[in-house]
Amino acid sequence: REAMLTHNMFISSQPLPDDEYDAMLLRAVFCLVPDGHWPATSRLAAVVAKGCIPVIISNRVELPFSDLIDWRQVALHIHEGQIVELPDILQSVELERVATMQRLLPLAAEALDYQHPRFRALLSASLVLRRESVALSDGRDMS
């Protein structure tokens, strides 16, 4: 509890009402995106859509379109064993980098929005890359 107050962090064991959750995401600079039951998580899209820099805490997460998006430009990624270092890690992020990440977040939000043309373009490109990768590993010619 002391660490949460010292570092201005909010952690809740209970789900917040949607309006409170949205308001908190809009005010926050960094939002934790812990690993869930699956290697991918919907929390990423939720925090990015609100303009909050995601702090991905996982040893195994598979980020969407990672073959096309350099997630280091808009997110921090720490391993689960680094959680005790989290306050120091966040404080060490330079303000200029925070500003750059926040400026790029709307593009990432578009990439995670199923209704946005950027999502569909990235999905198509990713599928083509994966198809070519499978074909090359099988020794097939894609021409």
PDB file of C-alpha atoms in Angstrom:
ATOM      1  CA  ARG A   1       0.000   0.000   0.000  1.00  0.00           C
ATOM      2  CA  GLU A   2       2.832   2.399   0.850  1.00  0.00           C
ATOM      3  CA  ALA A   3       4.411   1.839  -2.577  1.00  0.00           C
ATOM      4  CA  MET A   4       1.085   2.576  -4.264  1.00  0.00           C
ATOM      5  CA  LEU A   5       0.740   5.902  -2.426  1.00  0.00           C
ATOM      6  CA  THR A   6       4.391   6.874  -2.875  1.00  0.00           C
ATOM      7  CA  HIS A   7       4.327   6.194  -6.615  1.00  0.00           C
ATOM      8  CA  ASN A   8       0.760   7.366  -7.256  1.00  0.00           C
ATOM      9  CA  MET A   9      -0.454   3.934  -8.359  1.00  0.00           C
ATOM     10  CA  PHE A  10      -3.976   2.526  -8.232  1.00  0.00           C
ATOM     11  CA  ILE A  11      -4.606  -1.210  -7.950  1.00  0.00           C
ATOM     12  CA  SER A  12      -8.022  -2.728  -7.340  1.00  0.00           C
ATOM     13  CA  SER A  13      -8.947  -6.324  -6.635  1.00  0.00           C
ATOM     14  CA  GLN A  14     -12.491  -5.600  -7.838  1.00  0.00           C
ATOM     15  CA  PRO A  15     -13.610  -4.511 -11.305  1.00  0.00           C
ATOM     16  CA  LEU A  16     -14.446  -0.823 -11.556  1.00  0.00           C
ATOM     17  CA  PRO A  17     -17.641   0.454 -13.159  1.00  0.00           C
ATOM     18  CA  ASP A  18     -16.980   1.200 -16.842  1.00  0.00           C
ATOM     19  CA  ASP A  19     -17.228   4.981 -16.447  1.00  0.00           C
ATOM     20  CA  GLU A  20     -14.734   5.017 -13.538  1.00  0.00           C
ATOM     21  CA  TYR A  21     -12.373   2.695 -15.392  1.00  0.00           C
ATOM     22  CA  ASP A  22     -12.485   4.834 -18.544  1.00  0.00           C
ATOM     23  CA  ALA A  23     -11.913   8.032 -16.557  1.00  0.00           C
ATOM     24  CA  MET A  24      -8.937   6.481 -14.780  1.00  0.00           C
ATOM     25  CA  LEU A  25      -7.378   5.326 -18.061  1.00  0.00           C
ATOM     26  CA  LEU A  26      -7.784   8.799 -19.532  1.00  0.00           C
ATOM     27  CA  ARG A  27      -5.936  10.349 -16.554  1.00  0.00           C
ATOM     28  CA  ALA A  28      -3.151   7.771 -16.342  1.00  0.00           C
ATOM     29  CA  VAL A  29       0.180   7.973 -18.129  1.00  0.00           C
ATOM     30  CA  PHE A  30       1.052   4.272 -17.772  1.00  0.00           C
ATOM     31  CA  CYS A  31      -1.413   1.389 -17.550  1.00  0.00           C
ATOM     32  CA  LEU A  32      -0.471  -2.131 -16.566  1.00  0.00           C
ATOM     33  CA  VAL A  33      -1.321  -4.901 -19.002  1.00  0.00           C
ATOM     34  CA  PRO A  34      -0.587  -8.097 -17.094  1.00  0.00           C
ATOM     35  CA  ASP A  35      -0.517 -11.486 -18.729  1.00  0.00           C
ATOM     36  CA  GLY A  36      -3.838 -13.315 -18.630  1.00  0.00           C
ATOM     37  CA  HIS A  37      -4.933 -16.843 -19.327  1.00  0.00           C
ATOM     38  CA  TRP A  38      -3.893 -16.496 -22.979  1.00  0.00           C
ATOM     39  CA  PRO A  39      -0.713 -15.117 -24.570  1.00  0.00           C
ATOM     40  CA  ALA A  40      -2.780 -12.264 -26.079  1.00  0.00           C
ATOM     41  CA  THR A  41      -4.945  -9.919 -24.028  1.00  0.00           C
ATOM     42  CA  SER A  42      -7.812  -7.521 -24.754  1.00  0.00           C
ATOM     43  CA  ARG A  43      -6.493  -5.190 -22.031  1.00  0.00           C
ATOM     44  CA  LEU A  44      -3.952  -3.872 -24.530  1.00  0.00           C
ATOM     45  CA  ALA A  45      -6.616  -2.497 -26.877  1.00  0.00           C
ATOM     46  CA  ALA A  46      -8.579  -1.003 -23.962  1.00  0.00           C
ATOM     47  CA  VAL A  47      -5.667   1.012 -22.551  1.00  0.00           C
ATOM     48  CA  VAL A  48      -4.279   2.071 -25.927  1.00  0.00           C
ATOM     49  CA  ALA A  49      -7.718   3.321 -27.012  1.00  0.00           C
ATOM     50  CA  LYS A  50      -7.738   5.652 -23.990  1.00  0.00           C
ATOM     51  CA  GLY A  51      -4.260   7.018 -24.751  1.00  0.00           C
ATOM     52  CA  CYS A  52      -2.519   5.277 -21.891  1.00  0.00           C
ATOM     53  CA  ILE A  53       0.980   3.875 -22.442  1.00  0.00           C
ATOM     54  CA  PRO A  54       0.712   0.119 -21.921  1.00  0.00           C
ATOM     55  CA  VAL A  55       3.164  -1.549 -19.579  1.00  0.00           C
ATOM     56  CA  ILE A  56       3.040  -5.166 -20.668  1.00  0.00           C
ATOM     57  CA  ILE A  57       3.958  -7.532 -17.854  1.00  0.00           C
ATOM     58  CA  SER A  58       4.539 -10.940 -19.347  1.00  0.00           C
ATOM     59  CA  ASN A  59       7.103 -13.563 -20.152  1.00  0.00           C
ATOM     60  CA  ARG A  60       5.047 -14.908 -23.053  1.00  0.00           C
ATOM     61  CA  VAL A  61       2.711 -12.271 -24.482  1.00  0.00           C
ATOM     62  CA  GLU A  62       2.203 -12.274 -28.229  1.00  0.00           C
ATOM     63  CA  LEU A  63       1.430  -8.744 -29.358  1.00  0.00           C
ATOM     64  CA  PRO A  64      -0.877  -8.236 -32.328  1.00  0.00           C
ATOM     65  CA  PHE A  65       0.803  -7.521 -35.658  1.00  0.00           C
ATOM     66  CA  SER A  66       4.234  -7.732 -34.024  1.00  0.00           C
ATOM     67  CA  ASP A  67       5.632  -8.607 -37.444  1.00  0.00           C
ATOM     68  CA  LEU A  68       4.497  -5.171 -38.670  1.00  0.00           C
ATOM     69  CA  ILE A  69       4.364  -2.920 -35.590  1.00  0.00           C
ATOM     70  CA  ASP A  70       7.355  -2.005 -33.461  1.00  0.00           C
ATOM     71  CA  TRP A  71       5.569  -2.047 -30.124  1.00  0.00           C
ATOM     72  CA  ARG A  72       8.630  -0.584 -28.374  1.00  0.00           C
ATOM     73  CA  GLN A  73       7.553   2.741 -29.901  1.00  0.00           C
ATOM     74  CA  VAL A  74       4.308   2.851 -27.874  1.00  0.00           C
ATOM     75  CA  ALA A  75       4.618   0.353 -25.016  1.00  0.00           C
ATOM     76  CA  LEU A  76       6.936  -0.830 -22.293  1.00  0.00           C
ATOM     77  CA  HIS A  77       7.494  -4.552 -21.814  1.00  0.00           C
ATOM     78  CA  ILE A  78       8.782  -6.034 -18.609  1.00  0.00           C
ATOM     79  CA  HIS A  79       9.163  -9.633 -17.548  1.00  0.00           C
ATOM     80  CA  GLU A  80       7.126 -10.909 -14.628  1.00  0.00           C
ATOM     81  CA  GLY A  81      10.258 -11.154 -12.473  1.00  0.00           C
ATOM     82  CA  GLN A  82      10.818  -7.394 -12.873  1.00  0.00           C
ATOM     83  CA  ILE A  83       7.529  -6.400 -11.207  1.00  0.00           C
ATOM     84  CA  VAL A  84       9.315  -5.342  -8.013  1.00  0.00           C
ATOM     85  CA  GLU A  85      11.338  -2.887 -10.126  1.00  0.00           C
ATOM     86  CA  LEU A  86       8.233  -1.377 -11.729  1.00  0.00           C
ATOM     87  CA  PRO A  87       8.280   2.018  -9.946  1.00  0.00           C
ATOM     88  CA  ASP A  88      11.953   2.531 -10.815  1.00  0.00           C
ATOM     89  CA  ILE A  89      11.399   1.400 -14.412  1.00  0.00           C
ATOM     90  CA  LEU A  90       8.524   3.853 -14.893  1.00  0.00           C
ATOM     91  CA  GLN A  91      10.382   6.732 -13.263  1.00  0.00           C
ATOM     92  CA  SER A  92      13.371   6.124 -15.522  1.00  0.00           C
ATOM     93  CA  VAL A  93      11.368   6.697 -18.707  1.00  0.00           C
ATOM     94  CA  GLU A  94      12.372  10.101 -20.051  1.00  0.00           C
ATOM     95  CA  LEU A  95       9.621  12.678 -20.536  1.00  0.00           C
ATOM     96  CA  GLU A  96      10.547  13.055 -24.200  1.00  0.00           C
ATOM     97  CA  ARG A  97      10.016   9.325 -24.741  1.00  0.00           C
ATOM     98  CA  VAL A  98       6.676   9.485 -22.891  1.00  0.00           C
ATOM     99  CA  ALA A  99       5.568  12.345 -25.162  1.00  0.00           C
ATOM    100  CA  THR A 100       6.620  10.422 -28.290  1.00  0.00           C
ATOM    101  CA  MET A 101       4.804   7.289 -27.139  1.00  0.00           C
ATOM    102  CA  GLN A 102       1.649   9.269 -26.376  1.00  0.00           C
ATOM    103  CA  ARG A 103       1.816  10.936 -29.785  1.00  0.00           C
ATOM    104  CA  LEU A 104       1.996   7.515 -31.509  1.00  0.00           C
ATOM    105  CA  LEU A 105      -0.721   5.828 -29.433  1.00  0.00           C
ATOM    106  CA  PRO A 106      -3.598   6.903 -31.735  1.00  0.00           C
ATOM    107  CA  LEU A 107      -1.969   4.961 -34.597  1.00  0.00           C
ATOM    108  CA  ALA A 108      -1.687   1.892 -32.376  1.00  0.00           C
ATOM    109  CA  ALA A 109      -5.314   2.350 -31.322  1.00  0.00           C
ATOM    110  CA  GLU A 110      -6.367   2.318 -34.981  1.00  0.00           C
ATOM    111  CA  ALA A 111      -4.382  -0.884 -35.504  1.00  0.00           C
ATOM    112  CA  LEU A 112      -6.302  -2.551 -32.654  1.00  0.00           C
ATOM    113  CA  ASP A 113      -9.766  -1.308 -33.666  1.00  0.00           C
ATOM    114  CA  TYR A 114     -11.560  -4.008 -35.677  1.00  0.00           C
ATOM    115  CA  GLN A 115     -13.670  -1.354 -37.402  1.00  0.00           C
ATOM    116  CA  HIS A 116     -10.750   0.785 -38.589  1.00  0.00           C
ATOM    117  CA  PRO A 117      -9.251   0.393 -42.095  1.00  0.00           C
ATOM    118  CA  ARG A 118      -5.740   0.307 -40.545  1.00  0.00           C
ATOM    119  CA  PHE A 119      -6.683  -2.895 -38.685  1.00  0.00           C
ATOM    120  CA  ARG A 120      -7.896  -4.557 -41.879  1.00  0.00           C
ATOM    121  CA  ALA A 121      -4.777  -3.474 -43.794  1.00  0.00           C
ATOM    122  CA  LEU A 122      -2.476  -4.811 -41.077  1.00  0.00           C
ATOM    123  CA  LEU A 123      -4.436  -8.049 -40.857  1.00  0.00           C
ATOM    124  CA  SER A 124      -4.135  -8.583 -44.621  1.00  0.00           C
ATOM    125  CA  ALA A 125      -0.423  -7.757 -44.632  1.00  0.00           C
ATOM    126  CA  SER A 126       0.227 -10.006 -41.653  1.00  0.00           C
ATOM    127  CA  LEU A 127      -1.589 -12.921 -43.267  1.00  0.00           C
ATOM    128  CA  VAL A 128       0.426 -12.476 -46.480  1.00  0.00           C
ATOM    129  CA  LEU A 129       3.687 -12.434 -44.507  1.00  0.00           C
ATOM    130  CA  ARG A 130       2.707 -15.561 -42.591  1.00  0.00           C
ATOM    131  CA  ARG A 131       1.630 -17.335 -45.768  1.00  0.00           C
ATOM    132  CA  GLU A 132       4.959 -16.496 -47.408  1.00  0.00           C
ATOM    133  CA  SER A 133       6.847 -17.586 -44.315  1.00  0.00           C
ATOM    134  CA  VAL A 134       5.067 -20.945 -44.262  1.00  0.00           C
ATOM    135  CA  ALA A 135       5.663 -21.403 -47.981  1.00  0.00           C
ATOM    136  CA  LEU A 136       9.380 -20.607 -47.631  1.00  0.00           C
ATOM    137  CA  SER A 137       9.761 -23.017 -44.711  1.00  0.00           C
ATOM    138  CA  ASP A 138       8.051 -25.709 -46.822  1.00  0.00           C
ATOM    139  CA  GLY A 139      10.302 -24.914 -49.788  1.00  0.00           C
ATOM    140  CA  ARG A 140       7.380 -23.824 -51.989  1.00  0.00           C
ATOM    141  CA  ASP A 141       7.718 -21.092 -54.602  1.00  0.00           C
ATOM    142  CA  MET A 142       5.244 -18.230 -54.083  1.00  0.00           C
ATOM    143  CA  SER A 143       5.473 -16.831 -57.639  1.00  0.00           C
TER     144      SER A 143
END
